[in-house]
XYZ file of C-alpha atoms in Angstrom:
567
model
C 138.399 87.737 99.286
C 135.287 86.009 98.000
C 131.988 87.514 99.072
C 130.786 84.042 100.030
C 133.629 83.708 102.510
C 132.671 86.982 104.173
C 129.056 85.840 104.332
C 129.992 82.523 105.881
C 132.263 84.280 108.337
C 129.286 86.496 109.203
C 127.210 83.417 109.901
C 129.872 82.030 112.214
C 129.939 85.228 114.263
C 126.156 85.903 114.053
C 125.609 84.779 117.634
C 128.153 87.250 118.967
C 126.570 90.054 116.969
C 123.209 89.364 118.561
C 124.649 89.524 122.072
C 127.044 92.446 121.720
C 126.304 95.670 123.521
C 124.201 97.782 121.088
C 125.429 100.952 122.746
C 129.000 100.319 121.615
C 130.243 101.087 118.157
C 130.183 97.886 116.133
C 133.547 98.733 114.583
C 135.144 98.024 117.985
C 134.167 94.367 117.613
C 134.261 93.582 113.892
C 136.433 94.168 110.883
C 135.258 95.961 107.770
C 135.015 92.655 105.870
C 132.901 91.105 108.617
C 130.515 94.049 108.702
C 130.109 93.797 104.943
C 129.440 90.098 105.434
C 126.790 90.761 108.067
C 124.992 93.097 105.714
C 125.221 90.552 102.911
C 123.793 87.830 105.140
C 120.907 90.069 106.106
C 120.028 90.821 102.487
C 120.791 87.476 100.852
C 118.004 85.642 99.066
C 117.179 82.002 99.594
C 117.952 81.279 95.941
C 121.503 82.519 96.543
C 122.236 80.382 99.616
C 123.572 77.393 97.706
C 125.810 79.615 95.606
C 127.125 81.380 98.685
C 127.970 78.078 100.391
C 129.303 76.316 97.323
C 132.665 77.999 96.928
C 134.836 75.333 98.544
C 132.771 74.968 101.699
C 132.625 71.500 103.222
C 129.418 69.483 103.218
C 129.119 69.984 106.964
C 129.334 73.740 106.639
C 126.742 73.716 103.832
C 124.314 71.660 105.863
C 124.879 73.798 108.951
C 124.341 77.046 107.060
C 121.315 75.805 105.117
C 119.844 74.226 108.240
C 120.025 77.546 110.072
C 118.192 79.343 107.287
C 115.546 76.686 106.678
C 114.605 76.458 110.352
C 114.975 80.057 111.496
C 115.019 82.441 108.531
C 111.313 83.250 108.485
C 111.238 84.200 112.135
C 114.649 85.928 112.052
C 114.386 87.920 108.826
C 112.899 91.010 110.377
C 115.312 90.978 113.325
C 118.207 90.519 110.876
C 116.964 93.476 108.845
C 116.739 95.595 111.990
C 120.271 94.741 113.024
C 121.460 95.232 109.457
C 119.966 98.706 109.435
C 121.667 99.391 112.789
C 124.990 98.342 111.268
C 124.433 100.710 108.379
C 123.653 103.584 110.724
C 126.485 102.945 113.167
C 129.192 102.016 110.680
C 129.566 104.837 108.202
C 131.640 103.146 105.510
C 133.754 105.594 103.554
C 134.593 105.023 99.931
C 137.965 103.253 99.767
C 140.893 104.657 97.738
C 141.073 103.624 94.110
C 143.935 101.178 94.794
C 141.890 99.431 97.491
C 138.769 99.328 95.332
C 140.749 97.717 92.556
C 141.620 94.805 94.870
C 138.034 94.205 95.957
C 135.509 92.220 94.022
C 132.620 93.961 92.316
C 130.179 92.410 94.772
C 132.086 93.759 97.769
C 132.280 97.237 96.265
C 128.533 97.262 95.651
C 127.933 96.133 99.215
C 130.094 98.955 100.615
C 128.184 101.502 98.539
C 124.898 99.998 99.720
C 125.988 100.355 103.348
C 126.956 103.948 102.790
C 123.781 104.906 101.006
C 121.165 103.081 103.101
C 120.168 106.123 105.122
C 120.725 108.593 102.341
C 118.016 107.421 99.966
C 114.854 109.511 99.856
C 111.570 108.239 101.240
C 110.002 108.353 97.796
C 106.711 110.055 97.091
C 104.030 108.232 99.048
C 102.117 111.345 100.151
C 100.555 112.253 96.756
C 99.102 108.758 96.414
C 97.729 108.801 99.953
C 96.094 112.091 98.979
C 94.503 110.526 95.890
C 93.139 107.619 97.966
C 91.742 110.064 100.527
C 89.425 111.478 97.863
C 87.428 108.329 98.607
C 87.380 109.284 102.302
C 86.174 112.804 101.446
C 83.331 111.320 99.375
C 82.521 108.973 102.263
C 82.038 111.902 104.645
C 80.388 114.178 102.083
C 77.676 111.722 101.034
C 76.891 110.868 104.663
C 76.541 114.540 105.549
C 74.990 116.054 102.441
C 71.519 114.549 102.864
C 71.024 115.644 106.499
C 70.834 119.376 105.837
C 69.106 118.991 102.489
C 66.462 116.375 103.334
C 63.664 118.846 104.024
C 64.300 120.664 100.740
C 64.510 117.389 98.815
C 61.211 116.210 100.297
C 59.489 119.489 99.399
C 60.867 119.539 95.855
C 60.034 115.882 95.111
C 56.639 115.913 96.798
C 57.049 113.665 99.841
C 57.252 116.333 102.548
C 55.798 115.074 105.809
C 56.201 111.437 104.836
C 58.625 110.205 107.503
C 58.789 106.714 105.998
C 60.008 107.947 102.590
C 62.436 110.356 104.233
C 63.795 107.432 106.223
C 64.234 105.429 103.018
C 66.236 108.235 101.399
C 68.621 108.225 104.364
C 68.786 104.513 105.197
C 69.119 103.296 101.596
C 72.628 104.756 101.559
C 73.566 102.705 104.618
C 72.125 99.555 103.029
C 74.114 100.224 99.850
C 77.247 100.833 101.904
C 76.855 97.432 103.552
C 76.721 95.753 100.132
C 79.640 97.851 98.895
C 81.864 97.078 101.878
C 81.578 93.324 101.234
C 82.000 93.753 97.472
C 85.077 95.924 97.859
C 87.158 93.201 99.509
C 86.513 90.638 96.774
C 87.219 93.151 94.006
C 90.411 94.340 95.697
C 91.674 90.753 95.981
C 90.802 89.803 92.416
C 91.556 92.980 90.458
C 93.937 94.886 92.714
C 93.479 97.957 94.864
C 94.016 100.543 92.122
C 91.539 99.017 89.637
C 88.935 98.679 92.398
C 89.247 102.413 93.119
C 88.651 103.177 89.439
C 85.612 100.890 89.254
C 84.299 102.478 92.438
C 84.027 105.773 90.588
C 81.187 104.308 88.469
C 78.515 104.021 91.205
C 79.806 107.216 92.822
C 79.398 109.248 89.626
C 76.214 107.584 88.309
C 74.517 107.597 91.710
C 75.437 111.233 92.325
C 74.139 112.386 88.936
C 70.934 110.378 89.375
C 70.376 111.976 92.793
C 71.137 115.480 91.528
C 68.705 115.208 88.600
C 65.989 113.146 90.320
C 62.391 114.030 89.468
C 60.842 111.466 91.789
C 61.528 109.901 95.159
C 62.141 106.543 93.446
C 64.960 107.995 91.351
C 66.456 109.618 94.463
C 66.371 106.325 96.371
C 68.082 104.445 93.514
C 70.697 107.192 93.272
C 71.347 107.060 97.002
C 71.598 103.261 96.854
C 74.319 103.486 94.161
C 76.151 106.177 96.129
C 75.962 103.943 99.204
C 77.566 101.070 97.290
C 80.319 103.458 96.197
C 81.127 104.756 99.662
C 80.909 101.232 101.064
C 83.626 100.100 98.652
C 85.776 103.137 99.410
C 85.337 102.668 103.173
C 86.983 99.251 102.800
C 89.759 99.960 100.307
C 90.958 103.429 101.355
C 92.453 102.257 104.700
C 93.584 99.019 103.047
C 95.495 100.802 100.279
C 97.008 103.432 102.583
C 98.276 100.831 105.048
C 99.862 98.768 102.266
C 101.721 101.646 100.598
C 102.833 103.469 103.766
C 106.320 103.105 105.310
C 106.246 101.467 108.740
C 107.500 104.499 110.674
C 104.693 106.816 109.485
C 101.948 104.295 108.721
C 99.943 105.357 111.770
C 99.947 109.035 110.848
C 99.075 108.355 107.214
C 96.418 105.809 108.145
C 94.641 108.205 110.470
C 94.467 110.741 107.639
C 91.613 108.583 106.311
C 89.406 109.523 109.271
C 90.553 113.140 109.067
C 89.377 113.409 105.468
C 86.054 111.765 106.337
C 85.579 114.626 108.805
C 86.635 117.094 106.130
C 84.015 115.604 103.805
C 81.302 116.037 106.449
C 82.346 119.658 106.996
C 82.397 120.230 103.238
C 78.789 119.003 103.066
C 77.882 121.434 105.856
C 79.505 124.362 104.047
C 77.920 123.335 100.744
C 74.502 123.513 102.403
C 74.821 127.127 103.554
C 73.077 128.627 100.437
C 70.000 126.407 100.972
C 68.231 129.043 103.093
C 68.093 131.414 100.124
C 67.824 128.879 97.291
C 65.564 125.884 97.920
C 66.751 123.918 94.866
C 70.431 124.361 95.746
C 70.365 120.774 97.010
C 70.766 119.590 93.394
C 74.033 121.526 93.112
C 75.160 120.099 96.460
C 74.844 116.586 95.067
C 76.361 117.467 91.693
C 79.518 118.854 93.352
C 80.426 115.343 94.481
C 81.052 114.265 90.878
C 84.319 116.247 90.830
C 86.243 114.317 93.539
C 84.871 111.015 92.158
C 86.315 111.766 88.707
C 89.581 112.976 90.242
C 89.808 109.704 92.190
C 89.429 107.697 88.986
C 91.987 109.778 87.083
C 94.416 109.956 89.999
C 94.456 106.192 90.403
C 95.432 105.832 86.735
C 98.771 107.440 87.703
C 99.106 105.861 91.160
C 101.134 102.710 91.874
C 99.462 99.451 92.734
C 99.901 98.137 96.274
C 103.350 96.464 96.295
C 102.084 93.922 98.805
C 99.244 92.882 96.481
C 101.666 92.680 93.552
C 104.061 90.506 95.547
C 101.213 88.223 96.600
C 100.366 87.763 92.914
C 103.937 86.696 92.166
C 104.712 89.979 90.347
C 107.891 90.657 92.304
C 109.538 92.952 89.732
C 106.467 95.203 89.597
C 106.350 95.200 93.404
C 109.969 96.393 93.514
C 109.194 99.164 91.003
C 106.200 100.285 93.082
C 108.254 100.253 96.298
C 111.001 102.320 94.686
C 108.409 104.855 93.573
C 106.696 104.977 96.973
C 109.528 104.607 99.494
C 112.702 105.354 97.584
C 115.373 103.023 96.236
C 117.052 102.503 99.599
C 113.991 100.832 101.152
C 113.242 98.325 98.367
C 115.525 95.511 99.498
C 114.420 95.767 103.110
C 110.731 95.737 102.139
C 111.107 92.729 99.844
C 112.961 90.920 102.630
C 110.055 91.562 105.006
C 107.549 90.339 102.420
C 109.627 87.194 102.018
C 109.730 86.762 105.801
C 105.941 86.740 105.944
C 105.978 83.457 104.032
C 104.466 84.758 100.792
C 107.183 83.398 98.530
C 104.997 82.499 95.594
C 101.605 83.237 94.111
C 99.209 83.058 97.056
C 95.590 81.981 96.686
C 93.187 84.525 98.122
C 91.204 83.409 101.141
C 87.537 82.575 100.836
C 84.933 84.014 103.183
C 84.818 80.744 105.120
C 88.576 81.007 105.810
C 87.949 84.086 107.939
C 86.289 81.854 110.541
C 88.940 79.134 110.508
C 90.845 78.344 113.689
C 93.897 80.221 112.403
C 92.144 83.530 111.710
C 88.887 83.719 113.655
C 90.370 85.346 116.761
C 92.005 88.236 114.911
C 88.942 88.657 112.645
C 86.802 88.759 115.780
C 88.947 91.603 117.141
C 88.443 93.608 113.947
C 84.672 93.145 113.964
C 84.464 93.891 117.706
C 86.301 97.203 117.343
C 83.740 98.511 114.855
C 80.868 97.101 116.903
C 82.113 98.949 119.984
C 82.656 102.070 117.882
C 78.981 102.142 116.908
C 77.483 100.838 120.162
C 79.389 103.560 122.029
C 76.839 105.992 120.615
C 78.708 108.312 118.260
C 75.920 108.596 115.694
C 73.291 109.015 118.384
C 75.290 111.822 120.041
C 75.808 113.640 116.750
C 72.142 113.200 115.851
C 70.931 114.499 119.233
C 73.532 117.248 119.542
C 71.260 119.873 117.999
C 68.570 119.328 120.654
C 71.210 119.329 123.379
C 72.655 122.620 122.168
C 69.199 124.197 121.928
C 68.663 123.377 125.600
C 71.818 125.406 126.265
C 70.530 128.381 124.268
C 72.369 127.637 120.987
C 69.446 127.807 118.550
C 71.393 127.686 115.276
C 71.548 124.160 113.835
C 74.484 125.215 111.658
C 76.418 126.506 114.660
C 75.759 123.295 116.596
C 76.819 121.106 113.672
C 79.883 123.263 113.025
C 80.989 122.968 116.670
C 80.682 119.164 116.602
C 82.400 118.974 113.205
C 85.250 121.239 114.302
C 85.808 119.142 117.449
C 85.930 116.013 115.290
C 88.474 117.475 112.874
C 90.621 118.890 115.700
C 90.694 115.610 117.602
C 91.506 113.589 114.476
C 94.340 115.946 113.566
C 95.818 115.532 117.052
C 95.414 111.755 116.781
C 97.347 111.756 113.491
C 100.327 113.345 115.210
C 100.192 110.910 118.147
C 99.502 107.642 116.319
C 103.149 106.701 115.729
C 104.324 108.117 119.066
C 101.787 106.897 121.626
C 100.600 103.828 119.738
C 97.200 102.589 118.599
C 96.251 100.601 121.700
C 96.974 103.422 124.151
C 94.939 105.888 122.069
C 92.022 103.436 121.887
C 91.965 102.923 125.650
C 92.270 106.662 126.349
C 89.573 107.426 123.791
C 86.970 104.955 125.080
C 87.626 105.981 128.688
C 87.187 109.663 127.774
C 83.953 108.817 125.959
C 82.688 106.926 129.034
C 83.324 109.913 131.297
C 81.755 112.338 128.804
C 78.647 110.146 128.461
C 78.317 110.005 132.242
C 78.475 113.817 132.378
C 75.821 114.055 129.642
C 73.552 111.599 131.438
C 73.826 113.402 134.774
C 73.413 116.832 133.171
C 70.123 115.736 131.582
C 68.679 113.934 134.624
C 70.188 115.115 137.929
C 68.138 117.940 139.383
C 71.052 119.218 141.471
C 72.784 120.156 138.203
C 69.713 121.669 136.563
C 71.128 125.207 136.668
C 74.212 124.047 134.763
C 72.588 121.392 132.600
C 72.845 123.295 129.327
C 76.518 124.166 129.751
C 77.418 120.662 130.945
C 75.488 119.095 128.058
C 77.409 121.143 125.496
C 80.757 120.485 127.188
C 79.944 116.795 127.499
C 79.013 116.515 123.825
C 82.127 118.323 122.603
C 84.349 116.329 124.986
C 82.749 113.096 123.778
C 83.366 113.938 120.114
C 86.954 114.980 120.886
C 87.590 111.737 122.767
C 86.029 109.711 119.941
C 88.186 111.387 117.302
C 91.370 110.703 119.299
C 91.057 106.923 119.035
C 87.722 105.169 118.585
C 87.160 107.051 115.333
C 90.451 106.721 113.415
C 92.127 103.681 115.002
C 89.828 100.782 113.945
C 90.121 101.550 110.225
C 93.896 101.933 110.641
C 94.400 98.892 112.864
C 92.402 96.414 110.777
C 94.712 96.268 107.728
C 97.647 96.036 110.145
C 96.465 93.014 112.141
C 95.081 90.955 109.249
C 97.370 88.574 107.342
C 97.915 89.390 103.658
C 95.887 86.356 102.557
C 92.714 87.543 104.316
C 93.382 91.283 104.579
C 90.941 92.612 101.961
C 88.020 90.337 102.867
C 88.575 90.677 106.618
C 88.559 94.475 106.346
C 85.353 94.220 104.286
C 83.720 91.974 106.889
C 84.613 94.386 109.695
C 83.299 97.351 107.716
C 80.144 95.339 107.050
C 79.684 95.075 110.825
C 80.157 98.845 110.985
C 77.449 99.563 108.414
C 74.951 97.022 109.763
C 75.314 98.275 113.346
C 75.130 101.868 112.079
C 71.879 101.033 110.276
C 70.333 99.245 113.275
C 71.258 102.007 115.738
C 69.900 104.632 113.335
C 66.545 102.865 113.208
C 66.262 102.024 116.893
C 67.703 105.073 118.649
C 64.620 107.310 118.675
C 62.158 104.547 119.718
C 64.501 103.484 122.546
C 64.936 107.112 123.699
C 61.156 107.574 123.632
C 60.672 104.523 125.853
C 63.572 104.859 128.308
C 64.698 108.500 128.069
C 67.889 109.950 126.628
C 69.645 110.058 130.017
C 69.265 106.291 130.494
C 70.428 105.580 126.950
C 73.509 107.752 127.474
C 74.253 105.868 130.697
C 74.176 102.610 128.722
C 76.565 104.140 126.165
C 78.932 105.014 129.028
C 78.881 101.409 130.225
C 79.594 100.158 126.674
C 82.633 102.455 126.505
C 84.007 101.027 129.760
C 83.442 97.515 128.405
C 85.388 98.543 125.296
C 88.302 99.676 127.503
C 88.444 96.233 129.111
C 88.193 94.455 125.747
C 90.920 96.528 124.095
C 93.229 96.048 127.093
C 92.953 92.287 126.890
C 92.686 91.582 123.146
C 94.266 94.308 120.993
C 97.991 94.156 120.232
C 100.195 97.210 119.724
C 101.283 97.611 116.089
C 103.264 100.841 116.359
C 106.655 100.627 114.647
C 106.115 97.074 113.362
C 105.917 96.151 109.676
C 102.766 94.457 108.382
C 104.781 91.291 107.812
C 106.159 91.283 111.365
C 102.646 91.730 112.759
C 101.393 88.895 110.560
C 104.088 86.531 111.841
C 103.210 87.397 115.439
C 99.414 87.123 115.163
C 98.882 84.418 112.539
C 101.888 82.077 112.499
C 101.921 79.369 109.884
C 99.461 76.601 110.608
């Protein structure tokens, strides 16, 4: 029997396959040859269609078969792959006796082996490379946290103690650099690839860190912090991008949320690194110098890490993409992944989008969702709550700044760890809604605890509980989900730049809130500001409910087809 005949027979009975009862064993409906044909049809390439139809098929059959593929293949590829995988799971093909194998063609024998081995192939080794990328997330958190505990000691050592303006420059310059870096990271990742961008990112991270650690003047410290900011801005954009593009669909949520978890770990590491400051006032230089180690490890680790297979495929480097997929996901997933990439419409070298394309009719809605998520994340008050947590805890009798910071940091890590385990079970949208609603309630409790006289006797306890509950709620969704969701909802053509734009919104809003929070609190009172934060969280719940799509269990290519169909 020719393989083409089996494939054509599969096409003829495709409609009945789609409508059969999925709860029944497929072998009750179809012969072994037909099941092999179904699998072949699922995995066939466009370039093979003519060959498959050319073995004695009539012109009418050729036109019918080719017409089906040309009109429906892009939208059906993923569904065909899903059904093909179901066939492989339900129909456990056993190796035929030698006499039977001798009568079959080589192509049929290979197809039977493929069916048998689909579920047996290993996942590959994606976890080590996610770990390497997360070194960038650790540096993100560490450099944000390291200056807070050390600022007083830095100011004393460099001679600008008491100068609030210069202290503000040391802190805010990092945020300004991060804004520049987040926009730069997208362009570099598109042009040079994700892996090379990581390696280049090590340059400002190492140089800026060393300049900060050895600074003899406030000017040198500011320049060092600016370079570090550029470095963490680049990493903030490409870490979630790279992780989403190398992760298998079924665990992409868990792996993507690891990014936020390691940011929290970096912040905690900065807190621990600052413990010796009380007994050694120049220890701050060692605190900065320690950050060189993960930056160098990131550069070296990326030299041995695979490039994003999706970026390789977009560049027309299909063979390299297949090699990377085999290394990351295992041999059994390569064909399925390439089929999904093909279904997304990226069949040849694709020109990267320009910045103006992000605001075109085709993309502006989904880009707006990405930017809005980070805007809500910052306007919901997370940085303000963390900043003011020390004063809140002191009102409750907790006088140790380290203890207060440790409690907030531990709540953040705990919540993010829980979110990682729930991301692929509960879904991104549900976690976002639950998170923002929990933050709204916690903010309301904080506002009432600080202003309602009837609760004055319990104000300290309620303030602490409200702060911890707020941080826990934030870390369950509003913290990890935006960075995970963005690379999922953006089409491959705009993915890097759109992620960069959204992260730019994050850094700009972070900077503005950091500058304006204390003056606004001074004018209106912290209770009123917290009440506004609660209202923003409720607004975020409504926005997410109406505009964010669920991406759990869907490949990046399937999401792209749903959100940004061909123009």
